[in-house]
Coordinates of C-alpha atoms and ligand atoms in Angstrom, one line a residue:
M1 CA 1.1 -14.2 26.7
K2 CA 0.2 -12.2 23.5
K3 CA -1.9 -13.9 20.9
I4 CA -1.2 -13.5 17.2
L5 CA -3.4 -14.5 14.2
L6 CA -1.3 -15.7 11.2
I7 CA -3.4 -15.4 8.0
G8 CA -2.2 -17.2 4.9
T9 CA -3.0 -15.8 1.5
G10 CA -0.5 -17.7 -0.7
G11 CA 2.4 -16.1 -2.6
T12 CA 5.9 -17.3 -3.1
I13 CA 6.4 -17.9 0.6
A14 CA 3.7 -20.6 0.5
S15 CA 4.7 -21.9 -2.9
V16 CA 5.8 -25.4 -3.8
E17 CA 7.2 -26.6 -7.1
S18 CA 4.7 -28.1 -9.5
E19 CA 4.5 -29.0 -13.2
R20 CA 2.8 -25.6 -13.7
G21 CA 5.5 -23.6 -12.1
L22 CA 5.7 -22.3 -8.5
T23 CA 2.2 -22.4 -7.0
P24 CA 0.9 -21.8 -3.5
G25 CA 0.6 -25.0 -1.5
F26 CA 2.2 -24.6 1.9
S27 CA -0.1 -24.0 4.9
P28 CA 0.4 -21.4 7.6
E29 CA 0.6 -24.2 10.1
D30 CA 3.5 -25.7 8.2
M31 CA 5.1 -22.3 7.9
I32 CA 4.9 -21.6 11.6
K33 CA 7.0 -24.7 12.2
T34 CA 9.9 -23.1 10.4
L35 CA 10.3 -20.0 12.7
E36 CA 14.0 -19.3 13.3
S37 CA 13.7 -18.4 17.0
P38 CA 11.1 -19.1 19.7
V39 CA 8.5 -16.5 19.9
N40 CA 7.0 -15.3 23.1
C41 CA 3.4 -15.5 21.9
E42 CA 0.7 -17.9 21.0
V43 CA 0.1 -18.1 17.2
D44 CA -3.2 -19.3 15.7
C45 CA -3.4 -19.9 12.0
T46 CA -6.0 -19.4 9.3
V47 CA -6.1 -19.5 5.6
S48 CA -7.8 -16.7 3.8
L49 CA -6.7 -17.2 0.2
N50 CA -4.3 -19.4 -1.6
L51 CA -3.3 -17.2 -4.5
D52 CA -0.3 -15.8 -6.2
S53 CA -0.7 -12.1 -5.3
T54 CA -0.9 -11.3 -9.0
N55 CA -4.4 -12.7 -8.7
I56 CA -5.4 -10.6 -5.6
Y57 CA -8.2 -8.2 -6.3
P58 CA -10.0 -5.6 -4.2
N59 CA -12.6 -8.2 -3.1
H60 CA -9.8 -10.1 -1.5
W61 CA -8.7 -6.9 0.4
I62 CA -12.2 -6.8 1.8
E63 CA -12.0 -10.5 2.8
L64 CA -8.8 -9.9 4.6
A65 CA -9.9 -6.7 6.3
T66 CA -13.1 -8.5 7.4
I67 CA -11.1 -11.4 9.0
I68 CA -9.0 -8.9 11.0
Y69 CA -12.1 -6.9 12.0
N70 CA -14.0 -10.0 13.1
S71 CA -11.2 -11.4 15.2
Y72 CA -9.9 -8.0 16.4
E73 CA -10.8 -8.4 20.1
E74 CA -9.3 -11.9 20.3
Y75 CA -5.8 -11.1 19.1
D76 CA -3.0 -8.6 20.0
G77 CA -1.6 -8.5 16.4
F78 CA -2.0 -10.0 13.0
V79 CA 0.6 -11.4 10.5
I80 CA -0.4 -11.9 6.9
T81 CA 1.8 -14.0 4.6
H82 CA 1.3 -12.6 1.1
G83 CA 2.9 -12.7 -2.3
T84 CA 5.4 -9.8 -2.8
D85 CA 4.1 -8.6 -6.2
T86 CA 1.0 -6.8 -4.9
M87 CA 1.8 -6.8 -1.2
A88 CA 2.3 -3.0 -1.2
Y89 CA -1.2 -2.5 -2.6
T90 CA -2.8 -4.8 0.0
A91 CA -0.9 -3.1 2.8
A92 CA -2.0 0.3 1.7
A93 CA -5.6 -0.9 1.2
L94 CA -5.8 -2.5 4.7
D95 CA -4.5 0.8 6.1
S96 CA -7.4 2.6 4.5
M97 CA -10.0 0.0 5.3
L98 CA -9.2 -0.6 9.0
L99 CA -9.8 2.8 10.5
H100 CA -8.6 3.6 14.1
L101 CA -6.5 0.4 14.1
K102 CA -4.7 0.1 17.4
K103 CA -2.9 -3.2 16.9
P104 CA -0.1 -4.2 14.5
V105 CA -1.1 -5.8 11.1
V106 CA 2.1 -7.0 9.6
L107 CA 2.5 -8.3 6.0
T108 CA 5.4 -10.5 5.0
G109 CA 6.4 -12.9 2.3
S110 CA 9.6 -14.1 0.6
Q111 CA 11.4 -14.2 -2.7
I112 CA 12.2 -17.9 -2.3
P113 CA 9.6 -20.4 -1.2
I114 CA 9.8 -21.4 2.5
S115 CA 9.8 -25.0 1.3
L116 CA 13.2 -24.5 -0.5
V117 CA 16.7 -24.2 0.9
N118 CA 18.1 -20.7 1.1
S119 CA 14.6 -19.2 1.5
D120 CA 14.2 -15.8 3.1
G121 CA 10.8 -17.0 4.3
E122 CA 11.8 -18.3 7.7
R123 CA 13.7 -15.1 8.5
N124 CA 10.9 -12.8 7.3
L125 CA 8.2 -14.7 9.0
T126 CA 10.1 -14.9 12.3
D127 CA 10.7 -11.2 12.3
A128 CA 7.1 -10.4 11.3
V129 CA 5.7 -12.5 14.2
H130 CA 8.1 -10.8 16.7
Y131 CA 7.1 -7.4 15.4
A132 CA 3.4 -8.2 15.5
S133 CA 3.7 -9.2 19.1
E134 CA 5.7 -6.2 20.2
G135 CA 5.4 -3.5 17.5
L136 CA 3.5 -0.4 16.9
A137 CA -0.1 -0.2 15.9
G138 CA -0.7 0.2 12.2
V139 CA -0.2 -1.7 9.0
Y140 CA 3.4 -2.6 8.1
I141 CA 5.5 -4.7 5.8
V142 CA 8.3 -6.6 7.5
F143 CA 10.8 -7.8 4.9
N144 CA 14.6 -8.3 5.0
K145 CA 14.8 -7.1 8.5
R146 CA 13.2 -3.7 7.7
V147 CA 9.8 -2.5 8.9
I148 CA 8.1 -0.3 6.3
K149 CA 5.0 1.7 6.8
G150 CA 2.2 0.1 4.8
T151 CA 1.4 3.2 2.9
R152 CA 5.0 3.8 1.9
A153 CA 6.1 0.5 0.6
V154 CA 7.1 -0.2 -3.0
K155 CA 8.4 -3.4 -4.5
L156 CA 11.6 -2.4 -6.3
R157 CA 13.3 -5.7 -6.9
T158 CA 12.1 -8.9 -8.5
K159 CA 14.7 -11.3 -7.3
S160 CA 16.9 -10.1 -4.4
K161 CA 15.9 -10.5 -0.8
H162 CA 15.8 -6.8 -0.3
A163 CA 12.6 -6.6 -2.4
F164 CA 10.9 -3.6 -0.8
E165 CA 11.8 0.0 -0.3
S166 CA 10.2 2.6 1.9
V167 CA 9.6 5.7 -0.3
N168 CA 9.4 9.2 1.1
Y169 CA 9.5 7.8 4.6
P170 CA 12.3 6.4 6.7
Y171 CA 12.2 2.7 7.7
V172 CA 10.1 2.5 10.8
A173 CA 12.4 0.0 12.5
Y174 CA 14.9 -2.8 12.0
V175 CA 13.9 -6.1 13.4
D176 CA 16.1 -9.1 14.0
N177 CA 14.3 -11.9 15.8
S178 CA 13.1 -10.2 19.0
Y179 CA 15.4 -7.2 18.7
I180 CA 13.5 -4.2 17.4
T181 CA 15.4 -1.0 16.8
Y182 CA 13.1 1.9 16.1
H183 CA 14.2 4.4 13.5
T184 CA 11.4 6.9 13.7
K185 CA 9.1 7.9 16.5
P186 CA 5.9 5.9 16.6
E187 CA 2.8 7.3 15.0
E188 CA 0.4 9.0 17.3
I189 CA -2.6 6.8 17.8
S190 CA -6.0 8.3 18.5
R191 CA -7.1 6.4 21.6
G192 CA -10.7 7.4 21.5
S193 CA -12.3 5.8 18.5
M194 CA -13.2 2.1 18.0
I195 CA -11.9 0.2 15.0
K196 CA -14.1 0.7 12.0
L197 CA -14.3 -1.4 8.8
E198 CA -14.5 0.4 5.5
T199 CA -15.5 -1.9 2.6
S200 CA -17.4 0.4 0.2
L201 CA -14.9 0.2 -2.7
C202 CA -15.6 1.4 -6.2
T203 CA -13.2 -0.2 -8.6
D204 CA -13.9 2.0 -11.6
V205 CA -10.4 3.5 -11.4
F206 CA -7.8 3.7 -14.1
V207 CA -4.1 4.2 -13.7
L208 CA -2.4 6.0 -16.5
K209 CA 1.3 6.3 -17.0
L210 CA 2.2 9.1 -19.3
Y211 CA 4.8 8.3 -22.0
P212 CA 6.3 10.2 -25.0
G213 CA 3.9 9.6 -27.9
I214 CA 0.7 9.0 -25.8
N215 CA -2.5 9.4 -27.8
K216 CA -5.1 11.6 -26.4
E217 CA -7.9 9.2 -27.3
I218 CA -7.2 7.4 -24.1
F219 CA -8.8 10.3 -22.3
R220 CA -12.1 9.6 -24.1
F221 CA -11.9 6.0 -23.1
I222 CA -11.3 6.9 -19.5
S223 CA -14.1 9.4 -19.5
N224 CA -16.6 6.8 -20.9
N225 CA -15.6 4.0 -18.6
Y226 CA -14.3 5.2 -15.3
K227 CA -15.1 7.4 -12.3
G228 CA -11.5 8.1 -11.3
V229 CA -8.0 8.2 -12.7
I230 CA -4.6 8.3 -11.2
I231 CA -2.2 9.9 -13.7
E232 CA 1.5 9.3 -13.3
C233 CA 3.0 12.5 -14.7
F234 CA 6.6 13.0 -15.6
G235 CA 9.1 14.3 -13.0
S236 CA 7.9 17.1 -10.8
G237 CA 4.4 16.9 -12.4
G238 CA 5.0 17.5 -16.1
I239 CA 2.1 17.1 -18.5
P240 CA 2.7 17.5 -22.3
F241 CA 1.0 20.4 -24.1
Y242 CA 3.1 20.8 -27.3
E243 CA 2.3 17.9 -29.6
V244 CA -0.9 17.1 -27.8
D245 CA -2.5 19.3 -25.1
L246 CA -3.0 16.8 -22.3
A247 CA -3.6 19.6 -19.8
E248 CA -6.7 20.4 -21.7
E249 CA -7.7 16.8 -21.8
I250 CA -7.3 16.6 -18.0
K251 CA -9.4 19.7 -17.6
A252 CA -12.2 18.2 -19.7
L253 CA -12.0 15.0 -17.7
I254 CA -12.5 16.9 -14.4
Q255 CA -15.3 18.9 -15.9
S256 CA -17.1 15.8 -16.9
G257 CA -17.0 14.6 -13.3
I258 CA -14.0 12.2 -13.3
V259 CA -11.9 12.4 -10.2
V260 CA -8.3 13.1 -11.4
V261 CA -5.4 12.3 -9.1
L262 CA -1.9 13.5 -10.2
T263 CA 1.2 11.8 -9.1
T264 CA 4.7 11.3 -10.5
Q265 CA 6.6 8.4 -12.1
C266 CA 9.5 9.2 -9.9
L267 CA 9.4 7.3 -6.7
E268 CA 11.1 9.8 -4.5
E269 CA 10.5 13.4 -3.5
G270 CA 7.0 13.9 -4.8
I271 CA 5.6 16.5 -7.2
D272 CA 5.8 20.3 -7.5
I273 CA 3.5 21.4 -10.3
D274 CA 4.5 25.1 -10.0
L275 CA 8.1 24.5 -10.9
Y276 CA 7.8 24.2 -14.7
E277 CA 5.5 25.5 -17.4
V278 CA 4.5 21.9 -18.2
G279 CA 3.1 21.7 -14.7
R280 CA 1.6 25.1 -14.2
K281 CA -0.8 24.6 -17.1
I282 CA -2.6 22.0 -15.0
Y283 CA -6.2 22.9 -14.2
R284 CA -6.5 23.4 -10.4
N285 CA -10.1 23.0 -9.5
N286 CA -11.2 19.7 -8.0
V287 CA -7.9 18.0 -8.9
V288 CA -5.9 15.9 -6.4
I289 CA -2.2 16.7 -6.3
S290 CA -0.6 13.8 -4.5
N291 CA 2.5 15.4 -3.1
D292 CA 4.6 12.3 -2.4
M293 CA 2.0 9.6 -2.0
N294 CA 2.7 6.6 -4.3
T295 CA 0.3 5.0 -6.7
E296 CA -0.1 1.9 -4.5
A297 CA -1.5 4.0 -1.7
L298 CA -3.5 6.3 -3.9
L299 CA -5.3 3.4 -5.6
S300 CA -7.2 2.1 -2.6
K301 CA -7.9 5.6 -1.3
L302 CA -9.5 6.6 -4.6
M303 CA -11.5 3.3 -4.7
I304 CA -12.8 3.8 -1.1
Y305 CA -13.7 7.4 -1.4
L306 CA -15.4 6.9 -4.8
G307 CA -17.4 4.1 -3.1
K308 CA -18.3 6.1 -0.1
Y309 CA -19.1 9.6 -1.5
N310 CA -21.3 10.6 -4.4
S311 CA -19.9 14.1 -5.0
M312 CA -16.5 14.7 -6.7
Q313 CA -15.8 17.5 -4.2
E314 CA -16.1 15.1 -1.3
V315 CA -13.9 12.5 -2.9
V316 CA -11.2 15.1 -3.7
H317 CA -11.5 16.6 -0.2
Y318 CA -11.0 13.3 1.7
I319 CA -8.1 12.2 -0.5
N320 CA -6.5 15.6 0.0
L321 CA -6.9 15.2 3.8
D322 CA -5.2 11.8 3.7
I323 CA -2.3 13.2 1.6
E324 CA -1.9 16.1 3.9
R325 CA -1.9 13.8 7.0
E326 CA 0.7 11.5 5.4
S327 CA 2.9 14.5 4.4
N328 CA 2.7 15.8 8.0
E329 CA 3.6 12.4 9.4
Y330 CA 6.6 12.3 7.1
L331 CA 7.8 15.7 8.2
F332 CA 7.3 14.6 11.8
S333 CA 9.3 11.5 11.3
C334 CA 12.2 13.5 9.8
N335 CA 12.3 15.7 12.8
V336 CA 12.2 12.9 15.3
S337 CA 14.4 10.2 13.6
L338 CA 16.0 8.5 16.5
Ligands
LIG401 N1 4.3 -14.0 -7.9 C1 4.6 -14.0 -6.4 C2 3.4 -13.4 -5.7 O1 3.3 -12.2 -5.7 C3 5.8 -13.4 -6.1 C4 6.2 -13.4 -4.6 O2 5.5 -13.8 -3.8 O3 7.4 -13.1 -4.3 O4 2.5 -14.1 -5.2

């Protein structure tokens, strides 16, 4: 019989009503009693955190990754119950921190606490446990019957049960209790290497969303206080140069040693900086152009590579490799959709 470790971190799924509003208070042991169908596996429980995911910080990612790493040999899969608000960030971070992962790590949660009637918690938890005991290796979010690759998830809806979308990547599978229907071909898993834990994070990272009217002084602030910045450009990669020349500001940032990662505010289809004049002016040396990787996934990658490497060239090189690998996986998944 397979063995699964259920790790509680709080979030709505574990919340109970209190005078202060909904607050985590339901244990993983209590949650496991609510499963909708019997599971053909043994489930052990542990509590890592008891937080609304709004309060989850990179040090908590390290704590979670370390729990998985330390109990890796003992279990066949891991389920993490987590608040939905930052679940996509945690999923992407775990994907970057647990290298050569060959077992499923499945995050799930709910929009309505499991302690209340009409909760989606029982359903999601049941599906997550089934998927973790039978699913593919890698980090995934299981929510509302969909399996989403951990690096491709975005929370799109604040209230409805279909909270998450898979962006620039098909759903990996649909899961309904023990019935799993795969939608894309499983990822290739490199069999040779042992799991490795990556915990060297540098959090001196800024995320900047461009907006009409932006003041270029923000670039001074970034330059003085951060080591890396993710810039969410307009559309296909547009950066203003008419009222303010932000292309010049970005060039100055890069030349002062700040790692600049460019992505788009549009969720789907990625950037193409050669399409418009507003993109072509972008300085090309030592800049990361993110293709179609979302901010949630870029954030932990930038933190990890800034923590691991001293030179800007190395940081840019390794993020670019990850972006290329993800893009290739996406193309692969399109060709082999089942
Ligand atoms: N604020 C909650 C959290 O992220 C929302 C949820 O879990 O759905 O912890």
